[in-house]
CSV table of C-alpha atoms and ligand atoms in Angstrom, one decimal:
chain,number,residue,atom,x,y,z
A,967,MET,CA,24.2,0.4,-36.7
A,968,ASN,CA,26.1,-2.5,-37.9
A,969,THR,CA,24.1,-5.7,-37.2
A,970,SER,CA,26.7,-8.5,-36.8
A,971,SER,CA,29.3,-6.0,-34.9
A,972,PRO,CA,29.3,-8.5,-30.3
A,973,THR,CA,27.3,-6.1,-28.1
A,974,ARG,CA,28.0,-4.2,-26.3
A,975,VAL,CA,26.5,-2.1,-23.7
A,976,ARG,CA,26.5,0.6,-20.7
A,977,PHE,CA,25.8,1.2,-18.0
A,978,ALA,CA,26.6,4.9,-17.9
A,979,PRO,CA,25.1,6.2,-14.2
A,980,SER,CA,26.1,9.8,-12.9
A,981,PRO,CA,26.9,9.7,-9.9
A,982,THR,CA,25.3,12.6,-7.8
A,983,GLY,CA,23.6,9.7,-5.6
A,984,TYR,CA,23.4,6.6,-4.4
A,985,LEU,CA,21.7,4.3,-7.1
A,986,HIS,CA,18.2,3.8,-7.1
A,987,ILE,CA,15.7,1.0,-8.4
A,988,GLY,CA,15.5,3.3,-10.9
A,989,GLY,CA,19.8,3.0,-11.8
A,990,ALA,CA,19.4,-0.1,-11.4
A,991,ARG,CA,16.7,-0.9,-13.1
A,992,THR,CA,18.7,0.4,-16.1
A,993,ALA,CA,21.5,-1.3,-15.1
A,994,LEU,CA,19.9,-4.9,-14.6
A,995,TYR,CA,18.3,-4.6,-18.5
A,996,ASN,CA,22.0,-3.5,-20.3
A,997,TYR,CA,22.9,-6.6,-18.0
A,998,LEU,CA,21.1,-8.6,-19.0
A,999,PHE,CA,21.1,-8.2,-22.7
A,1000,ALA,CA,24.0,-8.6,-22.6
A,1001,LYS,CA,23.9,-11.9,-21.7
A,1002,ILE,CA,21.7,-13.2,-23.5
A,1003,ASN,CA,24.1,-12.5,-26.7
A,1004,GLY,CA,27.6,-13.6,-25.2
A,1005,GLY,CA,28.3,-9.3,-25.4
A,1006,SER,CA,30.2,-7.0,-23.1
A,1007,MET,CA,28.4,-4.4,-20.8
A,1008,VAL,CA,30.4,-1.3,-20.0
A,1009,LEU,CA,30.1,0.7,-16.8
A,1010,ARG,CA,31.6,4.2,-17.6
A,1011,ILE,CA,30.7,7.2,-15.3
A,1012,GLU,CA,29.3,10.4,-16.4
A,1013,ASP,CA,31.1,12.9,-14.1
A,1014,THR,CA,31.8,16.1,-16.0
A,1015,ASP,CA,28.8,17.7,-14.1
A,1016,ARG,CA,30.7,19.2,-11.3
A,1017,ASN,CA,28.3,20.9,-9.9
A,1018,ARG,CA,26.3,17.7,-9.1
A,1019,TYR,CA,29.1,15.9,-8.6
A,1020,ILE,CA,29.3,13.9,-5.0
A,1021,LYS,CA,32.5,12.3,-4.1
A,1022,ASP,CA,32.2,8.1,-2.7
A,1023,SER,CA,28.6,7.5,-4.5
A,1024,GLU,CA,30.7,5.5,-7.2
A,1025,LYS,CA,32.7,3.7,-4.5
A,1026,GLN,CA,29.4,3.2,-3.4
A,1027,LEU,CA,27.4,2.9,-6.4
A,1028,ILE,CA,30.2,0.7,-7.6
A,1029,LYS,CA,29.1,-1.8,-3.9
A,1030,ASP,CA,25.4,-2.1,-4.3
A,1031,LEU,CA,25.8,-3.0,-8.1
A,1032,LYS,CA,27.7,-5.6,-7.4
A,1033,TRP,CA,25.7,-6.3,-4.3
A,1034,LEU,CA,23.4,-7.2,-6.7
A,1035,GLY,CA,24.7,-9.4,-8.6
A,1036,ILE,CA,25.2,-6.9,-11.0
A,1037,SER,CA,28.6,-7.3,-13.3
A,1038,TRP,CA,29.9,-5.8,-16.2
A,1039,ASP,CA,32.9,-6.5,-18.8
A,1040,GLU,CA,34.9,-2.8,-18.6
A,1041,GLY,CA,34.8,-0.1,-16.5
A,1042,PRO,CA,36.9,2.2,-14.2
A,1043,ASP,CA,37.4,-0.7,-11.2
A,1044,VAL,CA,38.1,-3.0,-13.8
A,1045,GLY,CA,39.5,-1.9,-16.6
A,1046,GLY,CA,38.9,-2.7,-20.3
A,1047,ILE,CA,40.5,-1.7,-24.1
A,1048,TYR,CA,38.9,2.0,-23.7
A,1049,SER,CA,39.9,2.8,-20.3
A,1050,PRO,CA,39.8,5.3,-18.9
A,1051,TYR,CA,36.0,4.7,-18.6
A,1052,THR,CA,35.4,7.6,-15.9
A,1053,GLN,CA,34.4,10.6,-18.1
A,1054,SER,CA,36.2,13.6,-16.1
A,1055,GLU,CA,39.3,11.6,-17.3
A,1056,ARG,CA,38.2,11.8,-21.5
A,1057,THR,CA,37.9,15.5,-22.0
A,1058,LYS,CA,40.8,16.2,-23.9
A,1059,LEU,CA,38.5,13.6,-26.1
A,1060,HIS,CA,35.6,15.6,-26.1
A,1061,ARG,CA,37.3,18.6,-26.4
A,1062,SER,CA,38.6,17.4,-29.8
A,1063,HIS,CA,35.4,16.4,-31.0
A,1064,ALA,CA,34.1,19.5,-30.1
A,1065,GLU,CA,36.7,20.9,-32.2
A,1066,GLN,CA,36.1,18.5,-34.5
A,1067,LEU,CA,32.9,19.7,-35.3
A,1068,VAL,CA,33.4,23.7,-35.2
A,1069,ASN,CA,35.9,22.3,-38.6
A,1070,ILE,CA,33.1,20.2,-40.5
A,1071,GLY,CA,30.7,23.9,-39.7
A,1072,LYS,CA,28.6,21.5,-37.4
A,1073,ALA,CA,29.5,23.5,-33.8
A,1074,TYR,CA,31.1,27.0,-33.4
A,1075,TYR,CA,32.3,29.0,-30.8
A,1076,CYS,CA,30.7,31.4,-28.2
A,1077,PHE,CA,31.4,34.1,-26.3
A,1078,CYS,CA,28.5,34.6,-24.4
A,1079,ASP,CA,29.0,36.0,-20.6
A,1080,LYS,CA,26.9,33.9,-17.8
A,1081,ALA,CA,25.2,38.2,-17.7
A,1082,ARG,CA,23.9,38.1,-21.1
A,1083,LEU,CA,22.7,34.6,-21.4
A,1084,GLN,CA,21.5,35.9,-18.5
A,1085,SER,CA,19.5,38.7,-20.3
A,1086,ILE,CA,18.6,37.7,-22.7
A,1087,ARG,CA,16.5,34.3,-21.1
A,1088,SER,CA,13.1,36.6,-21.0
A,1089,LYS,CA,12.8,37.5,-24.1
A,1090,HIS,CA,13.9,34.6,-26.0
A,1091,LYS,CA,13.0,30.9,-25.2
A,1092,GLY,CA,16.5,29.7,-25.7
A,1093,TYR,CA,20.1,31.4,-26.9
A,1094,ASP,CA,19.7,33.2,-29.2
A,1095,GLU,CA,21.9,32.3,-31.8
A,1096,HIS,CA,24.5,35.5,-31.1
A,1097,CYS,CA,27.4,33.9,-31.8
A,1098,ARG,CA,26.5,31.3,-34.6
A,1099,GLU,CA,27.5,33.4,-37.4
A,1100,ILE,CA,31.0,35.1,-35.9
A,1101,ASP,CA,33.3,34.2,-38.8
A,1102,THR,CA,35.3,31.6,-38.1
A,1103,ASP,CA,38.7,32.6,-38.4
A,1104,ILE,CA,37.9,35.3,-35.8
A,1105,ALA,CA,36.8,32.9,-33.7
A,1106,LEU,CA,39.5,31.2,-33.4
A,1107,GLU,CA,41.7,33.8,-32.4
A,1108,ARG,CA,39.9,34.8,-30.5
A,1109,VAL,CA,39.8,31.6,-28.4
A,1110,THR,CA,43.2,31.4,-29.0
A,1111,SER,CA,43.9,34.8,-27.3
A,1112,GLY,CA,42.5,32.6,-24.5
A,1113,GLU,CA,38.5,34.6,-24.5
A,1114,GLU,CA,36.4,32.8,-22.1
A,1115,HIS,CA,34.0,30.7,-24.4
A,1116,THR,CA,32.1,27.2,-25.1
A,1117,ILE,CA,31.2,25.8,-27.7
A,1118,ARG,CA,28.2,25.0,-29.5
A,1119,PHE,CA,26.4,22.5,-31.5
A,1120,ARG,CA,24.6,24.1,-34.2
A,1121,SER,CA,21.9,22.7,-35.0
A,1122,PRO,CA,19.3,22.8,-37.5
A,1123,LYS,CA,16.2,25.4,-37.7
A,1124,GLN,CA,14.4,23.3,-40.2
A,1125,GLY,CA,12.5,20.3,-41.3
A,1126,THR,CA,12.3,17.2,-39.0
A,1127,THR,CA,14.5,15.2,-36.9
A,1128,THR,CA,13.2,11.5,-36.6
A,1129,VAL,CA,14.9,8.5,-34.5
A,1130,ASP,CA,14.1,4.7,-34.3
A,1131,ASP,CA,13.9,3.3,-31.0
A,1132,LEU,CA,12.5,-0.1,-30.6
A,1133,ILE,CA,10.2,0.8,-28.2
A,1134,ARG,CA,8.9,3.4,-29.0
A,1135,LYS,CA,9.2,3.6,-33.1
A,1136,ASN,CA,9.8,6.6,-34.7
A,1137,ILE,CA,10.0,10.0,-31.8
A,1138,THR,CA,10.5,13.2,-34.3
A,1139,VAL,CA,11.5,16.4,-33.2
A,1140,LYS,CA,10.5,18.9,-34.3
A,1141,ASN,CA,13.8,21.3,-35.9
A,1142,GLU,CA,12.4,24.6,-34.5
A,1143,GLN,CA,12.3,23.5,-31.6
A,1144,LEU,CA,16.5,22.4,-31.1
A,1145,GLU,CA,18.1,24.8,-29.7
A,1146,ASP,CA,22.0,25.6,-29.7
A,1147,PHE,CA,22.8,23.5,-28.0
A,1148,VAL,CA,26.6,23.4,-25.6
A,1149,LEU,CA,28.8,20.9,-26.0
A,1150,PHE,CA,31.4,22.2,-24.8
A,1151,LYS,CA,31.7,23.8,-21.2
A,1152,ALA,CA,34.5,27.1,-20.4
A,1153,ASP,CA,35.1,25.2,-17.6
A,1154,GLY,CA,37.0,23.0,-19.4
A,1155,PHE,CA,34.0,20.2,-19.5
A,1156,PRO,CA,32.1,18.8,-22.2
A,1157,VAL,CA,28.6,18.6,-21.7
A,1158,TYR,CA,26.7,15.4,-21.2
A,1159,HIS,CA,25.4,14.9,-24.6
A,1160,LEU,CA,28.7,15.6,-26.7
A,1161,ALA,CA,30.3,12.9,-23.9
A,1162,ALA,CA,28.6,10.6,-24.0
A,1163,MET,CA,27.6,10.3,-27.6
A,1164,VAL,CA,31.2,10.4,-28.2
A,1165,ASP,CA,32.3,7.8,-25.7
A,1166,ASP,CA,29.2,5.9,-26.3
A,1167,HIS,CA,31.2,5.7,-30.2
A,1168,LEU,CA,34.9,5.0,-29.1
A,1169,MET,CA,33.4,2.3,-27.5
A,1170,GLY,CA,31.6,0.7,-29.6
A,1171,ILE,CA,28.7,1.0,-27.7
A,1172,THR,CA,25.6,-0.8,-30.4
A,1173,HIS,CA,22.4,-0.1,-27.5
A,1174,VAL,CA,21.9,2.3,-25.5
A,1175,ILE,CA,18.7,1.0,-22.8
A,1176,ARG,CA,18.1,4.0,-20.5
A,1177,GLY,CA,15.8,5.9,-19.2
A,1178,GLU,CA,12.9,7.4,-20.3
A,1179,GLU,CA,14.3,10.8,-19.1
A,1180,TRP,CA,16.8,10.9,-21.8
A,1181,LEU,CA,14.3,10.6,-24.4
A,1182,SER,CA,13.2,14.2,-24.8
A,1183,SER,CA,17.5,14.4,-25.6
A,1184,ILE,CA,17.6,12.0,-28.4
A,1185,ALA,CA,16.9,14.7,-31.4
A,1186,LYS,CA,19.8,16.4,-29.7
A,1187,HIS,CA,22.1,12.9,-29.6
A,1188,ALA,CA,21.3,11.8,-32.5
A,1189,LEU,CA,22.3,14.8,-34.8
A,1190,ILE,CA,25.8,14.6,-32.6
A,1191,ILE,CA,26.1,11.4,-34.1
A,1192,ARG,CA,24.7,12.3,-37.3
A,1193,ALA,CA,27.0,15.7,-37.7
A,1194,PHE,CA,29.5,13.1,-36.5
A,1195,GLY,CA,29.0,11.2,-39.7
A,1196,TRP,CA,29.1,7.9,-37.0
A,1197,SER,CA,26.1,5.0,-36.9
A,1198,GLU,CA,23.7,4.7,-34.6
A,1199,PRO,CA,23.5,2.8,-31.9
A,1200,ILE,CA,20.0,0.4,-31.5
A,1201,TRP,CA,18.1,3.1,-29.1
A,1202,CYS,CA,15.8,0.9,-25.8
A,1203,HIS,CA,14.4,4.1,-23.7
A,1204,LEU,CA,13.0,2.4,-20.9
A,1205,SER,CA,9.8,3.5,-18.9
A,1206,VAL,CA,9.0,5.7,-16.7
A,1207,LEU,CA,9.0,4.5,-13.1
A,1208,THR,CA,5.4,5.7,-11.3
A,1209,GLN,CA,5.2,6.6,-7.0
A,1210,PRO,CA,3.0,3.7,-5.6
A,1211,GLY,CA,-0.6,4.3,-6.5
A,1212,GLY,CA,0.3,6.6,-10.0
A,1213,LYS,CA,0.8,9.7,-8.6
A,1214,GLY,CA,2.9,11.0,-10.9
A,1215,LYS,CA,6.7,10.4,-12.1
A,1216,MET,CA,9.4,9.3,-9.3
A,1217,SER,CA,12.7,11.2,-9.7
A,1218,LYS,CA,16.0,10.9,-8.9
A,1219,ARG,CA,15.9,13.5,-6.2
A,1220,ASP,CA,12.6,11.0,-4.6
A,1221,THR,CA,13.9,10.4,-1.6
A,1222,LYS,CA,10.8,9.1,-0.9
A,1223,THR,CA,7.8,8.1,-2.2
A,1224,ASP,CA,4.1,8.1,-0.7
A,1225,GLU,CA,3.9,4.0,0.3
A,1226,GLN,CA,7.7,4.5,1.5
A,1227,ASP,CA,7.9,3.3,5.3
A,1228,ASP,CA,11.1,2.4,7.9
A,1229,ASN,CA,11.2,-0.9,5.6
A,1230,HIS,CA,10.9,0.6,2.0
A,1231,SER,CA,13.3,3.5,0.2
A,1232,ILE,CA,14.7,3.6,-3.3
A,1233,PHE,CA,18.3,3.4,-2.8
A,1234,ILE,CA,19.7,0.3,-2.7
A,1235,HIS,CA,21.6,0.3,-0.1
A,1236,ASP,CA,18.8,1.9,2.1
A,1237,LEU,CA,16.9,-1.9,1.3
A,1238,ARG,CA,20.1,-4.1,1.6
A,1239,SER,CA,20.2,-2.1,5.1
A,1240,LYS,CA,17.6,-3.6,5.9
A,1241,GLY,CA,17.9,-6.8,5.2
A,1242,TYR,CA,16.8,-7.6,1.3
A,1243,HIS,CA,18.2,-10.6,-0.3
A,1244,PRO,CA,19.4,-9.4,-3.4
A,1245,GLU,CA,18.0,-11.6,-5.7
A,1246,ALA,CA,14.0,-10.7,-4.5
A,1247,ILE,CA,14.8,-6.9,-5.5
A,1248,ILE,CA,16.4,-8.7,-8.8
A,1249,ASN,CA,13.0,-10.6,-9.2
A,1250,TRP,CA,10.8,-6.8,-8.2
A,1251,MET,CA,13.3,-4.6,-10.5
A,1252,VAL,CA,13.2,-6.5,-13.3
A,1253,LEU,CA,9.0,-7.1,-13.4
A,1254,MET,CA,8.5,-2.7,-13.0
A,1255,GLY,CA,8.1,-2.7,-16.7
A,1256,TRP,CA,9.4,-5.9,-18.9
A,1257,SER,CA,7.5,-9.9,-18.5
A,1258,LEU,CA,8.2,-13.2,-19.9
A,1259,ASP,CA,4.7,-14.0,-20.9
A,1260,ASP,CA,2.5,-12.2,-18.5
A,1261,LYS,CA,2.4,-15.5,-16.5
A,1262,GLN,CA,5.5,-16.3,-15.2
A,1263,GLU,CA,6.8,-14.9,-12.1
A,1264,ASN,CA,9.3,-16.0,-9.6
A,1265,PHE,CA,13.3,-15.5,-11.7
A,1266,LYS,CA,16.7,-15.1,-10.2
A,1267,LEU,CA,18.9,-13.2,-12.0
A,1268,ALA,CA,20.5,-17.0,-13.3
A,1269,ASP,CA,17.5,-17.7,-15.0
A,1270,LEU,CA,17.2,-13.9,-16.2
A,1271,GLU,CA,20.5,-14.3,-18.2
A,1272,ALA,CA,18.5,-17.4,-20.5
A,1273,VAL,CA,15.0,-15.3,-21.1
A,1274,PHE,CA,15.8,-11.4,-20.9
A,1275,ASN,CA,14.9,-9.1,-24.1
A,1276,LEU,CA,14.1,-6.2,-25.1
A,1277,GLU,CA,11.1,-6.9,-27.2
A,1278,ARG,CA,9.0,-7.6,-24.1
A,1279,ILE,CA,10.2,-4.4,-22.6
A,1280,ASN,CA,7.1,-2.6,-21.8
A,1281,PRO,CA,6.7,1.6,-22.1
A,1282,SER,CA,4.2,2.4,-20.4
A,1283,PRO,CA,5.0,4.0,-16.5
A,1284,ALA,CA,5.4,1.2,-14.6
A,1285,ALA,CA,4.4,1.3,-10.3
A,1286,VAL,CA,7.1,0.6,-7.4
A,1287,ASN,CA,4.6,-1.7,-5.5
A,1288,PHE,CA,6.7,-2.2,-2.0
A,1289,GLY,CA,4.1,-4.7,-1.6
A,1290,LYS,CA,5.5,-6.7,-4.5
A,1291,LEU,CA,8.9,-6.6,-3.0
A,1292,ASP,CA,7.8,-8.1,-0.2
A,1293,HIS,CA,6.3,-10.9,-1.9
A,1294,PHE,CA,9.6,-11.8,-3.9
A,1295,GLN,CA,11.3,-11.0,-0.4
A,1296,GLY,CA,8.8,-13.4,1.6
A,1297,LYS,CA,9.8,-16.2,-1.5
A,1298,HIS,CA,12.9,-15.6,-1.9
A,1299,ILE,CA,13.6,-16.6,2.0
A,1300,ARG,CA,11.5,-19.6,2.3
A,1301,GLN,CA,13.9,-21.2,-1.0
A,1302,MET,CA,17.3,-21.2,1.4
A,1303,SER,CA,18.6,-23.0,3.7
A,1304,ASP,CA,17.6,-22.7,7.4
A,1305,SER,CA,21.9,-22.4,7.5
A,1306,GLU,CA,21.4,-19.4,4.7
A,1307,VAL,CA,18.7,-17.7,7.0
A,1308,ALA,CA,21.0,-18.2,9.9
A,1309,ALA,CA,23.7,-16.6,7.9
A,1310,ASN,CA,21.6,-13.9,6.3
A,1311,ILE,CA,20.3,-12.7,9.9
A,1312,GLN,CA,23.6,-13.0,12.1
A,1313,PRO,CA,24.9,-9.3,11.3
A,1314,PHE,CA,22.1,-7.8,11.8
A,1315,LEU,CA,21.4,-9.1,15.5
A,1316,LEU,CA,25.6,-8.4,15.9
A,1317,LYS,CA,24.5,-5.4,14.8
A,1318,SER,CA,21.8,-5.0,17.2
A,1319,GLY,CA,24.2,-5.6,20.3
A,1320,ILE,CA,23.5,-9.5,20.5
A,1321,THR,CA,26.1,-12.2,19.9
A,1322,PRO,CA,24.1,-15.3,18.6
A,1323,ASP,CA,24.9,-19.2,19.2
A,1324,LYS,CA,25.1,-20.4,16.2
A,1325,GLU,CA,23.7,-24.0,16.7
A,1326,MET,CA,21.2,-21.8,18.8
A,1327,LEU,CA,19.9,-19.8,16.0
A,1328,LEU,CA,19.6,-22.5,13.4
A,1329,LYS,CA,17.4,-24.2,15.8
A,1330,LEU,CA,15.6,-20.8,15.8
A,1331,VAL,CA,15.4,-20.2,12.6
A,1332,PRO,CA,12.6,-22.7,11.3
A,1333,LEU,CA,10.1,-20.9,14.3
A,1334,ILE,CA,10.6,-17.6,12.1
A,1335,LYS,CA,11.2,-17.6,8.6
A,1336,ASN,CA,7.8,-17.2,7.7
A,1337,ARG,CA,6.9,-15.2,9.5
A,1338,ILE,CA,10.1,-12.2,8.1
A,1339,THR,CA,10.4,-10.2,5.5
A,1340,THR,CA,13.3,-9.0,5.4
A,1341,PHE,CA,16.3,-9.8,7.8
A,1342,GLU,CA,16.3,-7.5,10.3
A,1343,ASP,CA,12.3,-8.2,10.9
A,1344,SER,CA,14.4,-11.8,12.9
A,1345,VAL,CA,15.8,-8.5,15.5
A,1346,GLU,CA,12.2,-8.3,16.9
A,1347,TRP,CA,11.5,-11.7,16.7
A,1348,LEU,CA,14.3,-12.8,18.8
A,1349,SER,CA,16.3,-11.1,20.9
A,1350,PHE,CA,14.3,-12.6,24.0
A,1351,PHE,CA,15.6,-15.2,22.9
A,1352,PHE,CA,19.6,-13.6,23.4
A,1353,THR,CA,19.3,-10.9,26.1
A,1354,LYS,CA,19.5,-11.1,29.5
A,1355,GLU,CA,16.8,-9.1,30.9
A,1356,ILE,CA,13.4,-8.5,29.9
A,1357,MET,CA,11.4,-5.6,29.9
A,1358,LEU,CA,7.8,-6.9,31.4
A,1359,SER,CA,4.9,-3.6,32.0
A,1360,PRO,CA,2.5,-4.8,34.5
A,1361,SER,CA,-0.4,-3.3,32.4
A,1362,GLU,CA,0.1,-5.7,29.5
A,1363,PHE,CA,-0.5,-8.0,32.0
A,1364,THR,CA,-4.4,-6.9,32.6
A,1365,ASN,CA,-6.9,-7.0,30.4
A,1366,LYS,CA,-11.0,-7.2,29.8
A,1367,LYS,CA,-11.1,-10.7,29.9
A,1368,SER,CA,-8.6,-11.7,33.1
A,1369,THR,CA,-7.9,-9.3,36.0
A,1370,LYS,CA,-4.3,-9.6,37.7
A,1371,GLU,CA,-5.7,-12.3,40.5
A,1372,GLU,CA,-6.5,-14.6,37.7
A,1373,THR,CA,-3.4,-13.4,35.1
A,1374,LEU,CA,-1.9,-14.5,38.5
A,1375,VAL,CA,-3.8,-17.3,39.2
A,1376,ILE,CA,-2.3,-18.3,35.7
A,1377,LEU,CA,1.3,-18.0,35.8
A,1378,GLN,CA,1.3,-19.8,39.3
A,1379,GLU,CA,-0.6,-22.2,37.4
A,1380,VAL,CA,1.4,-23.2,34.2
A,1381,LYS,CA,4.7,-22.6,36.6
A,1382,LEU,CA,3.7,-25.7,38.5
A,1383,THR,CA,2.6,-27.3,35.7
A,1384,LEU,CA,6.2,-27.0,33.6
A,1385,GLU,CA,8.1,-27.6,36.6
A,1386,GLN,CA,6.5,-31.1,36.3
A,1387,LEU,CA,7.2,-31.4,33.5
A,1388,PRO,CA,9.7,-35.1,32.7
A,1389,LYS,CA,11.3,-33.5,28.9
A,1390,TYR,CA,10.8,-30.2,28.0
A,1391,LYS,CA,10.1,-31.6,25.1
A,1392,HIS,CA,7.1,-28.7,22.8
A,1393,GLU,CA,4.6,-32.1,23.1
A,1394,ASN,CA,5.0,-32.8,26.5
A,1395,ILE,CA,4.7,-28.4,27.0
A,1396,GLU,CA,1.6,-28.5,24.3
A,1397,SER,CA,0.1,-31.8,26.4
A,1398,GLU,CA,0.1,-30.7,29.5
A,1399,LEU,CA,-0.8,-26.6,28.5
A,1400,ARG,CA,-3.8,-27.6,26.5
A,1401,LEU,CA,-4.8,-30.0,29.5
A,1402,LEU,CA,-4.5,-27.7,32.2
A,1403,ALA,CA,-6.5,-24.9,30.5
A,1404,ASP,CA,-9.1,-27.2,30.0
A,1405,LYS,CA,-9.0,-28.0,34.3
A,1406,MET,CA,-9.5,-24.1,34.5
A,1407,ASN,CA,-12.2,-24.1,32.2
A,1408,LEU,CA,-9.9,-21.6,29.8
A,1409,LYS,CA,-9.6,-20.5,26.2
A,1410,LEU,CA,-6.4,-21.6,25.2
A,1411,GLY,CA,-5.0,-18.0,23.7
A,1412,GLN,CA,-6.1,-17.0,27.1
A,1413,LEU,CA,-3.9,-19.6,29.1
A,1414,LEU,CA,-1.1,-18.7,27.2
A,1415,ASN,CA,-1.6,-14.6,26.6
A,1416,PRO,CA,0.6,-14.0,30.0
A,1417,VAL,CA,3.0,-16.6,29.7
A,1418,ARG,CA,4.2,-15.9,25.7
A,1419,LEU,CA,4.2,-12.0,27.6
A,1420,ALA,CA,6.6,-12.9,30.3
A,1421,ILE,CA,9.4,-14.7,29.0
A,1422,SER,CA,9.4,-12.6,25.8
A,1423,GLY,CA,8.2,-9.6,27.1
A,1424,GLN,CA,6.3,-9.1,23.0
A,1425,LYS,CA,3.0,-10.1,22.6
A,1426,VAL,CA,3.9,-12.2,19.6
A,1427,SER,CA,6.2,-14.8,19.5
A,1428,PRO,CA,7.6,-17.7,17.5
A,1429,PRO,CA,4.9,-20.3,18.2
A,1430,LEU,CA,4.8,-20.4,21.9
A,1431,PHE,CA,5.2,-24.0,22.3
A,1432,GLU,CA,9.0,-24.6,20.5
A,1433,THR,CA,9.6,-20.9,22.1
A,1434,LEU,CA,9.3,-22.7,25.9
A,1435,GLU,CA,11.4,-25.6,24.6
A,1436,LEU,CA,14.1,-23.8,23.1
A,1437,LEU,CA,14.5,-20.8,26.0
A,1438,GLY,CA,14.7,-23.9,28.6
A,1439,ASP,CA,13.3,-24.5,31.8
A,1440,TYR,CA,15.7,-22.9,34.0
A,1441,LEU,CA,14.7,-18.4,31.1
A,1442,VAL,CA,11.5,-19.6,31.1
A,1443,ASN,CA,10.9,-20.9,35.2
A,1444,SER,CA,13.1,-17.5,36.4
A,1445,ARG,CA,10.6,-15.7,33.8
A,1446,ILE,CA,7.5,-16.6,34.9
A,1447,GLU,CA,8.2,-15.8,38.4
A,1448,LYS,CA,9.9,-12.6,37.9
A,1449,ALA,CA,6.0,-11.6,36.1
A,1450,ILE,CA,3.9,-13.4,39.2
A,1451,LYS,CA,6.3,-10.7,41.5
A,1452,LEU,CA,5.9,-8.0,40.1
A,1453,LEU,CA,1.7,-8.2,39.5
A,1454,GLU,CA,2.0,-9.5,43.1
A,1455,ASN,CA,4.0,-6.4,43.9
A,1456,ILE,CA,0.6,-3.0,42.0
B,2627,LIG,N1,24.4,10.7,-16.9
B,2627,LIG,C1,23.2,9.4,-16.7
B,2627,LIG,C2,22.9,9.4,-16.1
B,2627,LIG,O1,22.9,9.8,-15.3
B,2627,LIG,C3,23.0,8.8,-18.1
B,2627,LIG,C4,22.5,9.0,-19.4
B,2627,LIG,C5,22.7,7.5,-21.1
B,2627,LIG,O2,22.3,6.5,-20.4
B,2627,LIG,O3,22.8,8.4,-22.2
B,2627,LIG,O4,21.6,9.3,-15.8
């Protein structure tokens, strides 16, 4: 590896599904490593496995990465000097490289069809090398005559292959374990192993930072590169992400983790639609397998661009902890200005059919800023401010502590007190209602609970005195009156 060349990294997703935190973390680490070294990041779409291809996932992937704040210098959407960046548009290059390996004896044409391969599967662990020794000229003739074929790598059968990983150090594989794997398929597409190595070389990639799942292919990759006589990139295989509680590896095909609930998902677009902030997700993800000094845990993307390093990557499995995500989300919300929070909340209110008055929303934000986790949570906290009719269920007004009659008296007294207020300000509301509770020999909570229910339809609401002030006397009175009528009629 020529260390004097400028750093070039790549994120090379396959468009086989939506971006999840495993892929996003890999993209993030690549992005940060390029930034800190003043290098470049390439986005390469690895779409040569046509069976697993999912239309639209590339578009969504780009959208999700951008939303997180991760950008790249070259890629299918922005172009670059090594265009094209979509592998299916590079198959000619892959083919010519595979043929090059055949020409130098490092690969060979294989004419075994599916049926044959199936029939040997039970007897052999891998391919039985049936076509390995076919004479090159004869093989070439068969290829030229149009016979269906693949190109296989001529793996060494003796000795070992050792690869150096930046974090894991030497990884040695016994060559006898390697089968003669396919490089180029009969369908005209390369296999990922060949395509990725050819493209990494042609695109001048200096560091390959990727998921641990590719560690098992490292010998294949190194052998391909060495067969061409190219220099190897610096390899860096990240830690595996495990399900919360260490219950096993989290895979790309998992749509759920055990801890996953309505708010939590491993997919970036789900987290986005739930109202998580991208900076909170970044902060959460970067610490899954990396730390600066085991102390600092609050990071923004811009901070990370100045401090990230590969040396501090921890190869041990990292658990996905959604509680931590909520923790960072809370922190990020608290750091935002009220108007920023309002701007983030607004789309969720609109989605639920509420068109909030901007000024009013800005007044409400301080009441809930410390109470919400996701921006979507705000809908539950605030919708009663904006809906004309709230739903009341009479059974909720009575409980062990107060009978229907007692609740009725409370609501009537509160209504009377509020109607007589000279100023409808939360300070006045508070002092008068405290006095009333004393006078009625009730605990403040006993007095306020039915009021809260009457004006919000909920047992939980933002702080009640401020809520009453912001709802305004007209709405408060009419809602309490409605509750009174409801109770009188049961
Ligand atoms: N296309 C592979 C994936 O989807 C990338 C492997 C690599 O980074 O080399 O994960």
